JSON list of C-alpha atoms in Angstrom, two decimals:
[
{"chain": "A", "resi": 913, "resn": "MET", "atom": "CA", "xyz": [-6.88, -2.53, 5.15]},
{"chain": "A", "resi": 914, "resn": "ALA", "atom": "CA", "xyz": [-4.18, -5.17, 5.02]},
{"chain": "A", "resi": 915, "resn": "GLU", "atom": "CA", "xyz": [-0.67, -4.17, 3.97]},
{"chain": "A", "resi": 916, "resn": "THR", "atom": "CA", "xyz": [0.45, -5.31, 0.55]},
{"chain": "A", "resi": 917, "resn": "LYS", "atom": "CA", "xyz": [3.98, -6.72, 0.41]},
{"chain": "A", "resi": 918, "resn": "VAL", "atom": "CA", "xyz": [5.85, -6.78, -2.86]},
{"chain": "A", "resi": 919, "resn": "ARG", "atom": "CA", "xyz": [9.27, -8.23, -3.52]},
{"chain": "A", "resi": 920, "resn": "ILE", "atom": "CA", "xyz": [11.82, -6.03, -5.28]},
{"chain": "A", "resi": 921, "resn": "LYS", "atom": "CA", "xyz": [12.60, -8.80, -7.74]},
{"chain": "A", "resi": 922, "resn": "ASP", "atom": "CA", "xyz": [8.85, -8.60, -8.62]},
{"chain": "A", "resi": 923, "resn": "LEU", "atom": "CA", "xyz": [9.06, -4.93, -9.40]},
{"chain": "A", "resi": 924, "resn": "ILE", "atom": "CA", "xyz": [11.86, -5.33, -11.89]},
{"chain": "A", "resi": 925, "resn": "GLY", "atom": "CA", "xyz": [10.55, -5.34, -15.44]},
{"chain": "A", "resi": 926, "resn": "LYS", "atom": "CA", "xyz": [7.15, -3.83, -14.61]},
{"chain": "A", "resi": 927, "resn": "LEU", "atom": "CA", "xyz": [5.79, -1.02, -16.72]},
{"chain": "A", "resi": 928, "resn": "ILE", "atom": "CA", "xyz": [5.57, 2.37, -14.92]},
{"chain": "A", "resi": 929, "resn": "VAL", "atom": "CA", "xyz": [2.48, 4.35, -15.69]},
{"chain": "A", "resi": 930, "resn": "SER", "atom": "CA", "xyz": [1.14, 7.53, -14.23]},
{"chain": "A", "resi": 931, "resn": "GLU", "atom": "CA", "xyz": [-2.36, 7.91, -12.67]},
{"chain": "A", "resi": 932, "resn": "GLU", "atom": "CA", "xyz": [-3.18, 9.89, -15.92]},
{"chain": "A", "resi": 933, "resn": "GLY", "atom": "CA", "xyz": [-2.29, 6.85, -18.01]},
{"chain": "A", "resi": 934, "resn": "ARG", "atom": "CA", "xyz": [1.01, 8.10, -19.44]},
{"chain": "A", "resi": 935, "resn": "LYS", "atom": "CA", "xyz": [3.87, 5.41, -19.81]},
{"chain": "A", "resi": 936, "resn": "PHE", "atom": "CA", "xyz": [7.23, 6.29, -18.28]},
{"chain": "A", "resi": 937, "resn": "GLY", "atom": "CA", "xyz": [9.33, 3.21, -18.86]},
{"chain": "A", "resi": 938, "resn": "ILE", "atom": "CA", "xyz": [10.19, -0.07, -17.10]},
{"chain": "A", "resi": 939, "resn": "VAL", "atom": "CA", "xyz": [11.55, -0.66, -13.70]},
{"chain": "A", "resi": 940, "resn": "GLY", "atom": "CA", "xyz": [15.24, -1.35, -14.23]},
{"chain": "A", "resi": 941, "resn": "ASP", "atom": "CA", "xyz": [16.29, -1.32, -10.55]},
{"chain": "A", "resi": 942, "resn": "VAL", "atom": "CA", "xyz": [15.43, 0.06, -7.11]},
{"chain": "A", "resi": 943, "resn": "ILE", "atom": "CA", "xyz": [17.66, 2.21, -5.00]},
{"chain": "A", "resi": 944, "resn": "PHE", "atom": "CA", "xyz": [17.28, 1.88, -1.11]},
{"chain": "A", "resi": 945, "resn": "ILE", "atom": "CA", "xyz": [19.17, 2.81, 2.00]},
{"chain": "A", "resi": 946, "resn": "THR", "atom": "CA", "xyz": [20.85, -0.27, 3.38]},
{"chain": "A", "resi": 947, "resn": "GLU", "atom": "CA", "xyz": [20.80, 0.73, 7.03]},
{"chain": "A", "resi": 948, "resn": "SER", "atom": "CA", "xyz": [17.09, 1.57, 7.21]},
{"chain": "A", "resi": 949, "resn": "GLY", "atom": "CA", "xyz": [15.74, -0.38, 4.15]},
{"chain": "A", "resi": 950, "resn": "GLU", "atom": "CA", "xyz": [13.94, 2.80, 3.04]},
{"chain": "A", "resi": 951, "resn": "LEU", "atom": "CA", "xyz": [13.14, 2.76, -0.67]},
{"chain": "A", "resi": 952, "resn": "MET", "atom": "CA", "xyz": [14.46, 5.89, -2.38]},
{"chain": "A", "resi": 953, "resn": "ASN", "atom": "CA", "xyz": [14.05, 5.64, -6.11]},
{"chain": "A", "resi": 954, "resn": "ILE", "atom": "CA", "xyz": [13.06, 3.52, -9.05]},
{"chain": "A", "resi": 955, "resn": "VAL", "atom": "CA", "xyz": [15.69, 3.40, -11.79]},
{"chain": "A", "resi": 956, "resn": "LEU", "atom": "CA", "xyz": [13.96, 3.74, -15.25]},
{"chain": "A", "resi": 957, "resn": "SER", "atom": "CA", "xyz": [14.88, 1.30, -17.90]},
{"chain": "A", "resi": 958, "resn": "GLU", "atom": "CA", "xyz": [13.78, 2.28, -21.47]},
{"chain": "A", "resi": 959, "resn": "PRO", "atom": "CA", "xyz": [12.42, 5.76, -20.39]},
{"chain": "A", "resi": 960, "resn": "THR", "atom": "CA", "xyz": [9.72, 7.14, -22.69]},
{"chain": "A", "resi": 961, "resn": "LYS", "atom": "CA", "xyz": [9.62, 10.60, -24.14]},
{"chain": "A", "resi": 962, "resn": "GLN", "atom": "CA", "xyz": [7.19, 11.73, -21.32]},
{"chain": "A", "resi": 963, "resn": "ALA", "atom": "CA", "xyz": [9.78, 10.61, -18.75]},
{"chain": "A", "resi": 964, "resn": "MET", "atom": "CA", "xyz": [12.66, 12.31, -20.53]},
{"chain": "A", "resi": 965, "resn": "ASP", "atom": "CA", "xyz": [10.70, 15.57, -20.81]},
{"chain": "A", "resi": 966, "resn": "LEU", "atom": "CA", "xyz": [10.07, 15.82, -17.07]},
{"chain": "A", "resi": 967, "resn": "GLN", "atom": "CA", "xyz": [13.85, 16.49, -16.23]},
{"chain": "A", "resi": 968, "resn": "LEU", "atom": "CA", "xyz": [14.03, 13.74, -13.63]},
{"chain": "A", "resi": 969, "resn": "SER", "atom": "CA", "xyz": [16.99, 13.20, -11.43]},
{"chain": "A", "resi": 970, "resn": "GLU", "atom": "CA", "xyz": [19.61, 11.00, -12.74]},
{"chain": "A", "resi": 971, "resn": "ASP", "atom": "CA", "xyz": [21.99, 8.40, -11.03]},
{"chain": "A", "resi": 972, "resn": "ASP", "atom": "CA", "xyz": [25.70, 8.46, -11.61]},
{"chain": "A", "resi": 973, "resn": "LYS", "atom": "CA", "xyz": [25.22, 6.42, -14.71]},
{"chain": "A", "resi": 974, "resn": "GLY", "atom": "CA", "xyz": [22.83, 8.83, -16.29]},
{"chain": "A", "resi": 975, "resn": "ARG", "atom": "CA", "xyz": [19.71, 6.76, -15.72]},
{"chain": "A", "resi": 976, "resn": "LEU", "atom": "CA", "xyz": [16.48, 8.55, -14.85]},
{"chain": "A", "resi": 977, "resn": "LEU", "atom": "CA", "xyz": [15.10, 8.16, -11.29]},
{"chain": "A", "resi": 978, "resn": "VAL", "atom": "CA", "xyz": [11.53, 8.22, -10.15]},
{"chain": "A", "resi": 979, "resn": "PRO", "atom": "CA", "xyz": [11.14, 8.81, -6.32]},
{"chain": "A", "resi": 980, "resn": "PHE", "atom": "CA", "xyz": [9.60, 5.93, -4.59]},
{"chain": "A", "resi": 981, "resn": "SER", "atom": "CA", "xyz": [7.35, 8.34, -2.80]},
{"chain": "A", "resi": 982, "resn": "ALA", "atom": "CA", "xyz": [5.48, 8.88, -6.08]},
{"chain": "A", "resi": 983, "resn": "VAL", "atom": "CA", "xyz": [4.42, 5.22, -6.13]},
{"chain": "A", "resi": 984, "resn": "ARG", "atom": "CA", "xyz": [0.66, 4.83, -5.57]},
{"chain": "A", "resi": 985, "resn": "SER", "atom": "CA", "xyz": [0.13, 1.18, -6.40]},
{"chain": "A", "resi": 986, "resn": "VAL", "atom": "CA", "xyz": [1.89, -1.98, -7.55]},
{"chain": "A", "resi": 987, "resn": "LYS", "atom": "CA", "xyz": [-0.08, -4.61, -9.32]},
{"chain": "A", "resi": 988, "resn": "ASP", "atom": "CA", "xyz": [0.41, -5.46, -13.11]},
{"chain": "A", "resi": 989, "resn": "PHE", "atom": "CA", "xyz": [1.91, -2.01, -13.38]},
{"chain": "A", "resi": 990, "resn": "VAL", "atom": "CA", "xyz": [3.66, 0.35, -11.13]},
{"chain": "A", "resi": 991, "resn": "ILE", "atom": "CA", "xyz": [1.30, 3.35, -10.82]},
{"chain": "A", "resi": 992, "resn": "ILE", "atom": "CA", "xyz": [2.94, 6.76, -9.94]},
{"chain": "A", "resi": 993, "resn": "SER", "atom": "CA", "xyz": [1.61, 10.22, -9.28]},
{"chain": "A", "resi": 994, "resn": "GLU", "atom": "CA", "xyz": [3.09, 12.75, -11.65]},
{"chain": "A", "resi": 995, "resn": "LYS", "atom": "CA", "xyz": [2.40, 15.54, -9.10]},
{"chain": "A", "resi": 996, "resn": "ASP", "atom": "CA", "xyz": [4.84, 13.91, -6.85]},
{"chain": "A", "resi": 997, "resn": "ILE", "atom": "CA", "xyz": [7.74, 13.78, -9.29]},
{"chain": "A", "resi": 998, "resn": "VAL", "atom": "CA", "xyz": [7.68, 17.26, -10.89]}
]
């Protein structure tokens, strides 16, 4: 299967939805390690009640973070696995 490449600028503004169909918010930013390029977290913009109820980690500005390891697919939406963020 061919690798799918997505630019970070194309992630910004996409709706984040779980595999179960729950909305979590909008991709506001992406945090990565500059030395390795490893993607660490998605910063949630406009988090939903479902996202706030999960007690996700926060950045130094109090914004909720979704670990990038929870991302399963990126197309029209960013699909995440809830099991990988709790």
